[in-house]
mmCIF file of C-alpha atoms and ligand atoms in Angstrom:
data_model
loop_
_atom_site.group_PDB
_atom_site.id
_atom_site.type_symbol
_atom_site.label_atom_id
_atom_site.label_comp_id
_atom_site.label_asym_id
_atom_site.label_seq_id
_atom_site.Cartn_x
_atom_site.Cartn_y
_atom_site.Cartn_z
ATOM 1 C CA MET N 242 0.000 0.000 0.000
ATOM 2 C CA PHE N 243 1.398 3.440 -0.956
ATOM 3 C CA LEU N 244 0.544 5.942 1.788
ATOM 4 C CA MET N 245 -0.150 9.544 0.743
ATOM 5 C CA SER N 246 1.698 11.919 3.050
ATOM 6 C CA SER N 247 -0.854 14.749 3.212
ATOM 7 C CA ILE N 248 -4.038 14.613 5.279
ATOM 8 C CA GLU N 249 -7.169 15.687 3.384
ATOM 9 C CA GLU N 250 -9.909 17.729 5.028
ATOM 10 C CA VAL N 251 -12.651 15.774 3.291
ATOM 11 C CA ILE N 252 -12.901 12.856 0.887
ATOM 12 C CA ILE N 253 -16.171 12.358 -1.032
ATOM 13 C CA ILE N 254 -16.947 8.882 -2.363
ATOM 14 C CA GLY N 255 -19.376 8.717 -5.314
ATOM 15 C CA SER N 256 -20.224 10.994 -8.238
ATOM 16 C CA GLY N 257 -24.002 11.255 -8.575
ATOM 17 C CA PRO N 258 -25.913 14.487 -7.819
ATOM 18 C CA ALA N 259 -25.187 14.013 -4.077
ATOM 19 C CA GLY N 260 -21.414 13.626 -4.519
ATOM 20 C CA TYR N 261 -20.933 16.480 -6.996
ATOM 21 C CA THR N 262 -23.079 18.822 -4.886
ATOM 22 C CA ALA N 263 -21.025 17.918 -1.787
ATOM 23 C CA GLY N 264 -17.919 18.601 -3.924
ATOM 24 C CA LEU N 265 -19.277 21.996 -4.995
ATOM 25 C CA TYR N 266 -20.097 23.087 -1.427
ATOM 26 C CA THR N 267 -16.916 21.800 0.247
ATOM 27 C CA GLY N 268 -14.920 23.278 -2.648
ATOM 28 C CA ARG N 269 -16.472 26.709 -2.152
ATOM 29 C CA ALA N 270 -15.794 26.346 1.597
ATOM 30 C CA MET N 271 -12.069 26.048 0.679
ATOM 31 C CA LEU N 272 -11.777 22.494 2.023
ATOM 32 C CA LYS N 273 -9.990 21.254 -1.155
ATOM 33 C CA PRO N 274 -12.180 18.149 -1.425
ATOM 34 C CA LYS N 275 -10.992 14.989 -3.166
ATOM 35 C CA LEU N 276 -13.854 13.141 -4.862
ATOM 36 C CA PHE N 277 -13.551 9.512 -5.959
ATOM 37 C CA ALA N 278 -16.055 9.267 -8.784
ATOM 38 C CA GLY N 279 -15.889 5.491 -9.292
ATOM 39 C CA PHE N 280 -15.425 3.681 -12.604
ATOM 40 C CA ALA N 281 -19.035 4.434 -13.612
ATOM 41 C CA SER N 282 -18.813 8.145 -12.865
ATOM 42 C CA GLY N 283 -21.925 10.318 -13.018
ATOM 43 C CA GLY N 284 -24.218 7.838 -11.298
ATOM 44 C CA GLN N 285 -27.660 6.590 -12.226
ATOM 45 C CA LEU N 286 -28.600 9.556 -14.423
ATOM 46 C CA MET N 287 -26.000 8.531 -16.981
ATOM 47 C CA LEU N 288 -28.605 5.919 -17.984
ATOM 48 C CA THR N 289 -31.450 8.283 -18.727
ATOM 49 C CA SER N 290 -32.106 10.475 -21.737
ATOM 50 C CA ASP N 291 -34.587 13.045 -20.402
ATOM 51 C CA ILE N 292 -34.745 14.750 -17.023
ATOM 52 C CA GLU N 293 -37.746 17.013 -16.768
ATOM 53 C CA ASN N 294 -37.962 17.451 -12.998
ATOM 54 C CA PHE N 295 -34.636 19.004 -12.020
ATOM 55 C CA PRO N 296 -35.273 22.727 -11.402
ATOM 56 C CA GLY N 297 -33.445 25.109 -13.691
ATOM 57 C CA TYR N 298 -33.987 23.243 -16.978
ATOM 58 C CA PRO N 299 -37.403 24.375 -18.288
ATOM 59 C CA GLU N 300 -36.918 22.400 -21.525
ATOM 60 C CA GLY N 301 -35.536 19.331 -19.741
ATOM 61 C CA ILE N 302 -31.998 18.027 -20.120
ATOM 62 C CA GLY N 303 -30.262 14.739 -20.919
ATOM 63 C CA GLY N 304 -28.933 12.797 -17.916
ATOM 64 C CA PRO N 305 -25.273 12.547 -19.044
ATOM 65 C CA GLU N 306 -25.321 16.221 -20.067
ATOM 66 C CA MET N 307 -26.595 17.322 -16.640
ATOM 67 C CA MET N 308 -24.029 15.179 -14.830
ATOM 68 C CA MET N 309 -21.186 16.712 -16.896
ATOM 69 C CA GLU N 310 -22.429 20.156 -15.845
ATOM 70 C CA LEU N 311 -22.567 19.192 -12.164
ATOM 71 C CA ARG N 312 -19.065 17.756 -12.455
ATOM 72 C CA ALA N 313 -17.713 20.893 -14.144
ATOM 73 C CA GLN N 314 -19.322 23.097 -11.485
ATOM 74 C CA ALA N 315 -17.695 21.101 -8.645
ATOM 75 C CA ALA N 316 -14.326 21.127 -10.442
ATOM 76 C CA ARG N 317 -14.540 24.888 -10.958
ATOM 77 C CA PHE N 318 -14.370 25.374 -7.197
ATOM 78 C CA GLY N 319 -11.327 23.162 -6.702
ATOM 79 C CA CYS N 320 -12.906 19.751 -6.186
ATOM 80 C CA ASP N 321 -10.253 17.218 -7.246
ATOM 81 C CA ILE N 322 -12.199 14.510 -9.135
ATOM 82 C CA ILE N 323 -10.553 11.116 -9.614
ATOM 83 C CA ASP N 324 -12.280 8.426 -11.714
ATOM 84 C CA LYS N 325 -11.410 5.517 -9.439
ATOM 85 C CA ASN N 326 -13.351 3.237 -7.107
ATOM 86 C CA VAL N 327 -12.762 3.266 -3.376
ATOM 87 C CA ASP N 328 -12.075 -0.329 -2.310
ATOM 88 C CA SER N 329 -12.469 0.127 1.446
ATOM 89 C CA ILE N 330 -12.278 2.634 4.282
ATOM 90 C CA ASP N 331 -10.829 2.286 7.788
ATOM 91 C CA THR N 332 -12.522 4.434 10.409
ATOM 92 C CA SER N 333 -11.058 2.641 13.448
ATOM 93 C CA SER N 334 -8.589 5.510 14.058
ATOM 94 C CA HIS N 335 -8.340 9.180 13.117
ATOM 95 C CA PRO N 336 -7.406 10.415 10.534
ATOM 96 C CA PHE N 337 -9.518 7.922 8.595
ATOM 97 C CA LYS N 338 -7.980 5.819 5.823
ATOM 98 C CA VAL N 339 -9.451 5.520 2.331
ATOM 99 C CA ASN N 340 -8.024 2.715 0.176
ATOM 100 C CA VAL N 341 -7.999 3.098 -3.600
ATOM 101 C CA GLY N 342 -6.113 0.383 -5.465
ATOM 102 C CA LYS N 343 -2.562 0.434 -4.121
ATOM 103 C CA ASP N 344 -2.932 3.944 -2.672
ATOM 104 C CA GLN N 345 -4.026 4.888 0.826
ATOM 105 C CA PHE N 346 -5.369 8.382 1.515
ATOM 106 C CA LEU N 347 -5.692 9.933 4.975
ATOM 107 C CA THR N 348 -8.595 12.240 5.693
ATOM 108 C CA LYS N 349 -10.219 14.065 8.589
ATOM 109 C CA SER N 350 -13.755 13.507 7.277
ATOM 110 C CA ILE N 351 -15.584 11.396 4.700
ATOM 111 C CA ILE N 352 -18.841 11.956 2.796
ATOM 112 C CA ILE N 353 -20.332 8.752 1.357
ATOM 113 C CA THR N 354 -22.551 9.287 -1.708
ATOM 114 C CA THR N 355 -22.259 5.944 -3.478
ATOM 115 C CA GLY N 356 -25.961 5.732 -4.356
ATOM 116 C CA ALA N 357 -28.008 2.677 -5.073
ATOM 117 C CA GLU N 358 -28.689 0.498 -8.066
ATOM 118 C CA ALA N 359 -32.172 -0.484 -9.124
ATOM 119 C CA ILE N 360 -32.371 -4.248 -9.412
ATOM 120 C CA TRP N 361 -33.168 -5.286 -12.987
ATOM 121 C CA LEU N 362 -34.697 -8.578 -14.076
ATOM 122 C CA ASP N 363 -32.039 -9.659 -16.569
ATOM 123 C CA ALA N 364 -34.755 -11.059 -18.840
ATOM 124 C CA GLY N 365 -34.021 -11.588 -22.532
ATOM 125 C CA ASN N 366 -33.367 -8.394 -24.588
ATOM 126 C CA GLU N 367 -33.376 -6.243 -21.440
ATOM 127 C CA GLU N 368 -30.179 -4.312 -22.209
ATOM 128 C CA LYS N 369 -31.491 -2.893 -25.489
ATOM 129 C CA HIS N 370 -34.712 -1.569 -23.944
ATOM 130 C CA LYS N 371 -33.274 -0.057 -20.731
ATOM 131 C CA GLY N 372 -34.370 3.577 -20.611
ATOM 132 C CA GLN N 373 -36.169 3.087 -23.964
ATOM 133 C CA GLY N 374 -39.319 1.248 -22.968
ATOM 134 C CA ILE N 375 -38.219 -0.243 -19.649
ATOM 135 C CA SER N 376 -37.690 1.924 -16.588
ATOM 136 C CA THR N 377 -37.089 1.407 -12.882
ATOM 137 C CA CYS N 378 -38.544 4.757 -11.759
ATOM 138 C CA ALA N 379 -42.229 5.655 -12.215
ATOM 139 C CA THR N 380 -41.793 9.084 -10.598
ATOM 140 C CA CYS N 381 -39.093 9.835 -13.176
ATOM 141 C CA ASP N 382 -40.532 8.308 -16.335
ATOM 142 C CA GLY N 383 -44.297 7.842 -15.777
ATOM 143 C CA ALA N 384 -45.198 11.055 -17.586
ATOM 144 C CA PHE N 385 -43.615 9.721 -20.805
ATOM 145 C CA PHE N 386 -46.352 7.043 -20.920
ATOM 146 C CA ARG N 387 -49.436 9.237 -21.045
ATOM 147 C CA ASP N 388 -52.448 7.273 -22.399
ATOM 148 C CA LYS N 389 -50.263 4.201 -22.911
ATOM 149 C CA GLU N 390 -50.490 0.653 -21.565
ATOM 150 C CA VAL N 391 -47.678 -0.470 -19.298
ATOM 151 C CA ILE N 392 -46.807 -3.323 -16.973
ATOM 152 C CA VAL N 393 -45.274 -3.105 -13.510
ATOM 153 C CA VAL N 394 -43.190 -6.094 -12.416
ATOM 154 C CA GLY N 395 -43.122 -6.850 -8.683
ATOM 155 C CA GLY N 396 -45.391 -7.666 -5.773
ATOM 156 C CA GLY N 397 -44.098 -5.498 -2.949
ATOM 157 C CA ASP N 398 -45.147 -2.099 -1.650
ATOM 158 C CA SER N 399 -43.092 -0.204 -4.193
ATOM 159 C CA ALA N 400 -44.679 -2.130 -7.091
ATOM 160 C CA MET N 401 -48.171 -1.284 -5.740
ATOM 161 C CA GLU N 402 -47.197 2.336 -5.225
ATOM 162 C CA GLU N 403 -45.655 2.669 -8.708
ATOM 163 C CA ALA N 404 -48.673 0.975 -10.353
ATOM 164 C CA THR N 405 -51.158 3.206 -8.527
ATOM 165 C CA PHE N 406 -49.114 6.311 -9.395
ATOM 166 C CA LEU N 407 -48.893 5.275 -13.065
ATOM 167 C CA THR N 408 -52.692 5.098 -13.395
ATOM 168 C CA ARG N 409 -52.623 8.921 -13.346
ATOM 169 C CA PHE N 410 -51.015 8.876 -16.790
ATOM 170 C CA CYS N 411 -51.508 5.473 -18.310
ATOM 171 C CA SER N 412 -54.703 4.071 -19.814
ATOM 172 C CA LYS N 413 -53.983 0.640 -18.301
ATOM 173 C CA VAL N 414 -51.415 -0.727 -15.842
ATOM 174 C CA THR N 415 -50.932 -4.487 -15.421
ATOM 175 C CA ILE N 416 -49.074 -5.851 -12.416
ATOM 176 C CA VAL N 417 -46.972 -8.939 -13.116
ATOM 177 C CA ASN N 418 -45.979 -10.994 -10.084
ATOM 178 C CA ARG N 419 -44.289 -14.389 -9.894
ATOM 179 C CA ARG N 420 -46.647 -15.628 -7.165
ATOM 180 C CA GLU N 421 -50.361 -15.493 -6.401
ATOM 181 C CA GLU N 422 -49.700 -13.764 -3.048
ATOM 182 C CA LEU N 423 -48.306 -10.245 -2.896
ATOM 183 C CA ARG N 424 -45.440 -9.240 -0.608
ATOM 184 C CA ALA N 425 -47.025 -5.765 -0.283
ATOM 185 C CA SER N 426 -48.732 -4.610 2.881
ATOM 186 C CA GLN N 427 -52.506 -5.175 3.017
ATOM 187 C CA ILE N 428 -53.318 -1.497 2.660
ATOM 188 C CA MET N 429 -51.127 -0.996 -0.424
ATOM 189 C CA ALA N 430 -52.389 -4.196 -2.054
ATOM 190 C CA ASP N 431 -56.025 -3.251 -1.370
ATOM 191 C CA ARG N 432 -55.483 0.190 -2.860
ATOM 192 C CA ALA N 433 -54.133 -1.378 -6.065
ATOM 193 C CA ARG N 434 -56.892 -4.024 -6.150
ATOM 194 C CA GLY N 435 -59.537 -1.311 -5.842
ATOM 195 C CA ASN N 436 -58.180 0.642 -8.808
ATOM 196 C CA ASP N 437 -60.051 -0.302 -11.968
ATOM 197 C CA LYS N 438 -57.210 0.838 -14.242
ATOM 198 C CA ILE N 439 -55.009 -1.875 -12.746
ATOM 199 C CA GLY N 440 -55.047 -5.397 -14.173
ATOM 200 C CA TRP N 441 -53.210 -8.482 -12.879
ATOM 201 C CA LYS N 442 -50.987 -11.199 -14.288
ATOM 202 C CA LEU N 443 -50.203 -13.326 -11.252
ATOM 203 C CA ASN N 444 -48.068 -16.487 -11.231
ATOM 204 C CA ARG N 445 -46.209 -15.067 -14.222
ATOM 205 C CA VAL N 446 -42.542 -14.298 -14.839
ATOM 206 C CA VAL N 447 -40.977 -12.243 -17.596
ATOM 207 C CA LYS N 448 -39.090 -14.400 -20.078
ATOM 208 C CA GLU N 449 -38.090 -11.725 -22.562
ATOM 209 C CA TRP N 450 -38.890 -8.275 -23.861
ATOM 210 C CA VAL N 451 -40.160 -7.849 -27.407
ATOM 211 C CA GLY N 452 -39.416 -5.239 -30.086
ATOM 212 C CA GLU N 453 -36.474 -3.571 -31.781
ATOM 213 C CA GLN N 454 -34.333 -1.060 -29.901
ATOM 214 C CA GLY N 455 -36.289 2.202 -29.612
ATOM 215 C CA ASN N 456 -39.537 0.414 -30.489
ATOM 216 C CA PHE N 457 -40.701 -1.514 -27.418
ATOM 217 C CA GLU N 458 -43.655 -3.790 -28.186
ATOM 218 C CA GLY N 459 -44.295 -5.967 -25.148
ATOM 219 C CA VAL N 460 -43.209 -8.951 -23.181
ATOM 220 C CA VAL N 461 -43.264 -12.755 -23.237
ATOM 221 C CA LEU N 462 -44.678 -14.000 -19.929
ATOM 222 C CA VAL N 463 -44.407 -17.541 -18.608
ATOM 223 C CA ASP N 464 -47.085 -19.016 -16.365
ATOM 224 C CA THR N 465 -45.204 -20.399 -13.339
ATOM 225 C CA ILE N 466 -47.835 -23.128 -12.810
ATOM 226 C CA SER N 467 -48.621 -24.401 -16.323
ATOM 227 C CA GLY N 468 -45.329 -23.349 -17.960
ATOM 228 C CA LYS N 469 -47.341 -21.799 -20.833
ATOM 229 C CA GLU N 470 -45.917 -18.756 -22.628
ATOM 230 C CA GLU N 471 -47.936 -15.769 -23.804
ATOM 231 C CA LEU N 472 -47.117 -12.591 -25.691
ATOM 232 C CA PHE N 473 -48.458 -9.582 -23.784
ATOM 233 C CA LYS N 474 -48.450 -6.394 -25.812
ATOM 234 C CA CYS N 475 -47.775 -3.106 -24.005
ATOM 235 C CA ASP N 476 -46.028 0.224 -24.572
ATOM 236 C CA GLY N 477 -43.682 0.186 -21.597
ATOM 237 C CA ALA N 478 -42.607 -1.650 -18.471
ATOM 238 C CA PHE N 479 -41.585 -0.592 -14.983
ATOM 239 C CA ILE N 480 -39.477 -2.954 -12.902
ATOM 240 C CA ALA N 481 -40.127 -2.506 -9.185
ATOM 241 C CA ILE N 482 -38.347 -5.366 -7.469
ATOM 242 C CA GLY N 483 -36.111 -3.300 -5.200
ATOM 243 C CA HIS N 484 -32.862 -1.342 -4.999
ATOM 244 C CA LYS N 485 -29.399 -2.327 -3.863
ATOM 245 C CA PRO N 486 -27.437 0.371 -2.010
ATOM 246 C CA MET N 487 -23.719 0.455 -2.849
ATOM 247 C CA THR N 488 -22.344 -0.155 0.629
ATOM 248 C CA ASN N 489 -20.426 -3.461 0.398
ATOM 249 C CA PHE N 490 -17.088 -1.663 0.481
ATOM 250 C CA LEU N 491 -17.883 -0.279 3.977
ATOM 251 C CA GLY N 492 -17.631 -3.656 5.720
ATOM 252 C CA ASP N 493 -19.233 -3.439 9.162
ATOM 253 C CA GLN N 494 -17.814 -0.060 10.189
ATOM 254 C CA ILE N 495 -20.796 2.068 9.252
ATOM 255 C CA GLU N 496 -24.218 1.131 10.613
ATOM 256 C CA LEU N 497 -26.522 -0.198 7.889
ATOM 257 C CA ASP N 498 -30.165 -1.246 7.993
ATOM 258 C CA GLY N 499 -31.346 -4.742 7.043
ATOM 259 C CA HIS N 500 -31.295 -3.837 3.315
ATOM 260 C CA GLY N 501 -27.800 -2.328 3.362
ATOM 261 C CA TYR N 502 -28.785 1.364 3.487
ATOM 262 C CA ILE N 503 -26.693 3.662 5.704
ATOM 263 C CA VAL N 504 -28.554 4.691 8.864
ATOM 264 C CA PRO N 505 -28.064 8.415 9.588
ATOM 265 C CA LYS N 506 -27.612 9.272 13.261
ATOM 266 C CA GLU N 507 -27.478 13.039 13.614
ATOM 267 C CA ASN N 508 -28.506 15.039 10.538
ATOM 268 C CA THR N 509 -26.328 13.511 7.807
ATOM 269 C CA MET N 510 -23.710 12.060 10.189
ATOM 270 C CA THR N 511 -23.425 8.276 10.446
ATOM 271 C CA ASN N 512 -22.664 6.287 13.611
ATOM 272 C CA VAL N 513 -18.979 7.255 13.101
ATOM 273 C CA SER N 514 -18.291 10.859 14.071
ATOM 274 C CA GLY N 515 -16.785 12.625 11.037
ATOM 275 C CA VAL N 516 -18.318 10.256 8.454
ATOM 276 C CA PHE N 517 -21.374 11.622 6.629
ATOM 277 C CA ALA N 518 -23.705 10.132 4.033
ATOM 278 C CA ALA N 519 -26.109 11.581 1.455
ATOM 279 C CA GLY N 520 -28.308 10.650 -1.473
ATOM 280 C CA ASP N 521 -29.779 7.296 -2.475
ATOM 281 C CA VAL N 522 -27.326 5.415 -0.245
ATOM 282 C CA VAL N 523 -29.366 6.607 2.775
ATOM 283 C CA ASP N 524 -32.671 7.273 1.079
ATOM 284 C CA THR N 525 -35.299 4.542 0.882
ATOM 285 C CA ARG N 526 -38.129 6.962 0.139
ATOM 286 C CA TYR N 527 -37.526 9.863 -2.258
ATOM 287 C CA ARG N 528 -34.721 8.675 -4.588
ATOM 288 C CA GLN N 529 -34.637 11.744 -6.807
ATOM 289 C CA ALA N 530 -31.787 13.774 -8.272
ATOM 290 C CA ILE N 531 -32.944 16.938 -6.526
ATOM 291 C CA THR N 532 -33.247 15.263 -3.107
ATOM 292 C CA ALA N 533 -29.830 13.606 -3.566
ATOM 293 C CA ALA N 534 -28.318 16.986 -4.472
ATOM 294 C CA GLY N 535 -30.055 18.596 -1.475
ATOM 295 C CA MET N 536 -28.677 15.945 0.862
ATOM 296 C CA GLY N 537 -25.205 16.383 -0.680
ATOM 297 C CA CYS N 538 -25.397 20.062 0.264
ATOM 298 C CA MET N 539 -26.508 19.143 3.807
ATOM 299 C CA ALA N 540 -23.654 16.641 4.246
ATOM 300 C CA ALA N 541 -21.125 19.209 3.014
ATOM 301 C CA ILE N 542 -22.370 21.809 5.513
ATOM 302 C CA ASP N 543 -22.436 19.200 8.311
ATOM 303 C CA ALA N 544 -18.861 18.132 7.466
ATOM 304 C CA GLU N 545 -17.677 21.733 7.341
ATOM 305 C CA LYS N 546 -19.174 22.518 10.783
ATOM 306 C CA TRP N 547 -17.819 19.248 12.228
ATOM 307 C CA LEU N 548 -14.298 20.093 10.976
ATOM 308 C CA GLU N 549 -14.562 23.561 12.513
ATOM 309 C CA GLU N 550 -15.616 22.139 15.902
ATOM 310 C CA ASN N 551 -13.169 19.233 15.997
HETATM 311 C C1 LIG M 261 -33.264 5.094 -15.334
HETATM 312 C C2 LIG M 261 -33.358 6.136 -14.254
HETATM 313 C C3 LIG M 261 -33.968 7.330 -14.525
HETATM 314 C C4 LIG M 261 -34.053 8.304 -13.536
HETATM 315 N N1 LIG M 261 -34.644 9.492 -13.847
HETATM 316 C C5 LIG M 261 -34.719 10.452 -12.904
HETATM 317 C C6 LIG M 261 -35.330 11.704 -13.209
HETATM 318 O O1 LIG M 261 -35.831 11.929 -14.322
HETATM 319 N N2 LIG M 261 -35.369 12.637 -12.225
HETATM 320 C C7 LIG M 261 -34.855 12.407 -10.979
HETATM 321 O O2 LIG M 261 -34.906 13.308 -10.133
HETATM 322 N N3 LIG M 261 -34.290 11.232 -10.657
HETATM 323 C C8 LIG M 261 -34.203 10.256 -11.586
HETATM 324 N N4 LIG M 261 -33.654 9.049 -11.262
HETATM 325 C C9 LIG M 261 -33.179 8.842 -9.877
HETATM 326 C C10 LIG M 261 -31.804 9.500 -9.695
HETATM 327 O O3 LIG M 261 -30.953 9.036 -10.720
HETATM 328 C C11 LIG M 261 -31.196 9.176 -8.334
HETATM 329 O O4 LIG M 261 -32.093 9.517 -7.307
HETATM 330 C C12 LIG M 261 -29.897 9.950 -8.123
HETATM 331 O O5 LIG M 261 -28.997 9.690 -9.176
HETATM 332 C C13 LIG M 261 -29.231 9.583 -6.806
HETATM 333 O O6 LIG M 261 -28.033 10.278 -6.716
HETATM 334 P P1 LIG M 261 -26.852 9.842 -5.782
HETATM 335 O O7 LIG M 261 -25.837 10.917 -5.888
HETATM 336 O O8 LIG M 261 -27.343 9.487 -4.446
HETATM 337 O O9 LIG M 261 -26.256 8.474 -6.363
HETATM 338 P P2 LIG M 261 -26.011 7.851 -7.805
HETATM 339 O O10 LIG M 261 -26.556 8.663 -8.896
HETATM 340 O O11 LIG M 261 -26.419 6.439 -7.675
HETATM 341 O O12 LIG M 261 -24.422 7.908 -7.944
HETATM 342 C C14 LIG M 261 -23.562 7.174 -7.132
HETATM 343 C C15 LIG M 261 -22.195 7.115 -7.757
HETATM 344 O O13 LIG M 261 -21.260 6.550 -6.834
HETATM 345 C C16 LIG M 261 -20.393 5.673 -7.509
HETATM 346 N N5 LIG M 261 -19.848 4.687 -6.593
HETATM 347 C C17 LIG M 261 -20.473 3.603 -6.042
HETATM 348 N N6 LIG M 261 -19.599 2.918 -5.260
HETATM 349 C C18 LIG M 261 -18.409 3.575 -5.325
HETATM 350 C C19 LIG M 261 -17.123 3.361 -4.741
HETATM 351 N N7 LIG M 261 -16.867 2.319 -3.924
HETATM 352 N N8 LIG M 261 -16.134 4.235 -5.021
HETATM 353 C C20 LIG M 261 -16.363 5.313 -5.831
HETATM 354 N N9 LIG M 261 -17.565 5.562 -6.401
HETATM 355 C C21 LIG M 261 -18.569 4.703 -6.164
HETATM 356 C C22 LIG M 261 -21.291 5.045 -8.578
HETATM 357 O O14 LIG M 261 -20.507 4.509 -9.621
HETATM 358 C C23 LIG M 261 -22.110 6.241 -9.005
HETATM 359 O O15 LIG M 261 -21.420 6.937 -10.021
HETATM 360 C C24 LIG M 261 -33.530 8.067 -12.223
HETATM 361 C C25 LIG M 261 -32.907 6.850 -11.958
HETATM 362 C C26 LIG M 261 -32.808 5.887 -12.955
HETATM 363 C C27 LIG M 261 -32.116 4.577 -12.647
#
């Protein structure tokens, strides 16, 4: 391991809206932040073509384009952005250690903004329809399916919530679930069952998606009891089978909930004093670019005040 001799004020891990906003704020506070952007820099929005709900872009903006602007804005104020993954951190002594390949960085504070990944199905032809027919975020993409027929895959609370929300735009929403029983709470399931725009395909799994790239046409479903296949035509699909927060690299040093999300203790501070977290890696509810950016700002201000006091 090659140890860096200087001690950083703050190291930010992750390069979505939360990370870049933390970089912007700590940069303007003259803390000379170092930001490890990861190999897939820019975060989840690099996968989406149209963002219509981030304030300041009345005509909407492409995801990659917006992330390049956030990155440039953080860099302008002295945020040192490095496109590498953090392999692990060591918070057992102060200054903390951040391990990146063969290099070890020392830092007084850390802001974790490593986000979460929506879990995809990995059904046939999925790659070519991601973001072009298949989405994992109804709040983000529902409005693109006005008066269209869509399916929602999943049987938990988020699938019920997404399906109910989508009925505001869509002419018909069909819930596809691998079992007869739903994992969703009674109240959420009842709400979906009582909605006459929602149809059901229970005991069905998705085998493959149908259509050419940019021209989504539907899905091949398999009946889990009879094994029979059917072609179900629709205009779009929403996968709502959960999210996976990117927290494996933290080991057991930072307190996580049962699903791997970081548990904030005081404002944005984690159970380790001097380690902060923001964005989808702590957020099981809102999961939006604007909320992630807002939390990135909060973590930066919390880190700045903590450094001043300690
Ligand atoms: C298809 C899609 C469309 C969406 N559309 C919208 C929309 O229209 N409007 C909206 O508001 N929201 C939208 N969202 C949600 C939005 O993308 C997220 O809420 C937001 O990106 C969360 O930001 P974040 O900074 O917390 O994390 P992320 O964007 O997830 O970024 C985290 C970053 O950290 C990096 N990272 C992870 N581990 C490490 C590590 N060990 N070391 C270094 N880096 C690491 C990752 O590679 C990633 O670049 C969409 C999401 C998806 C998937």
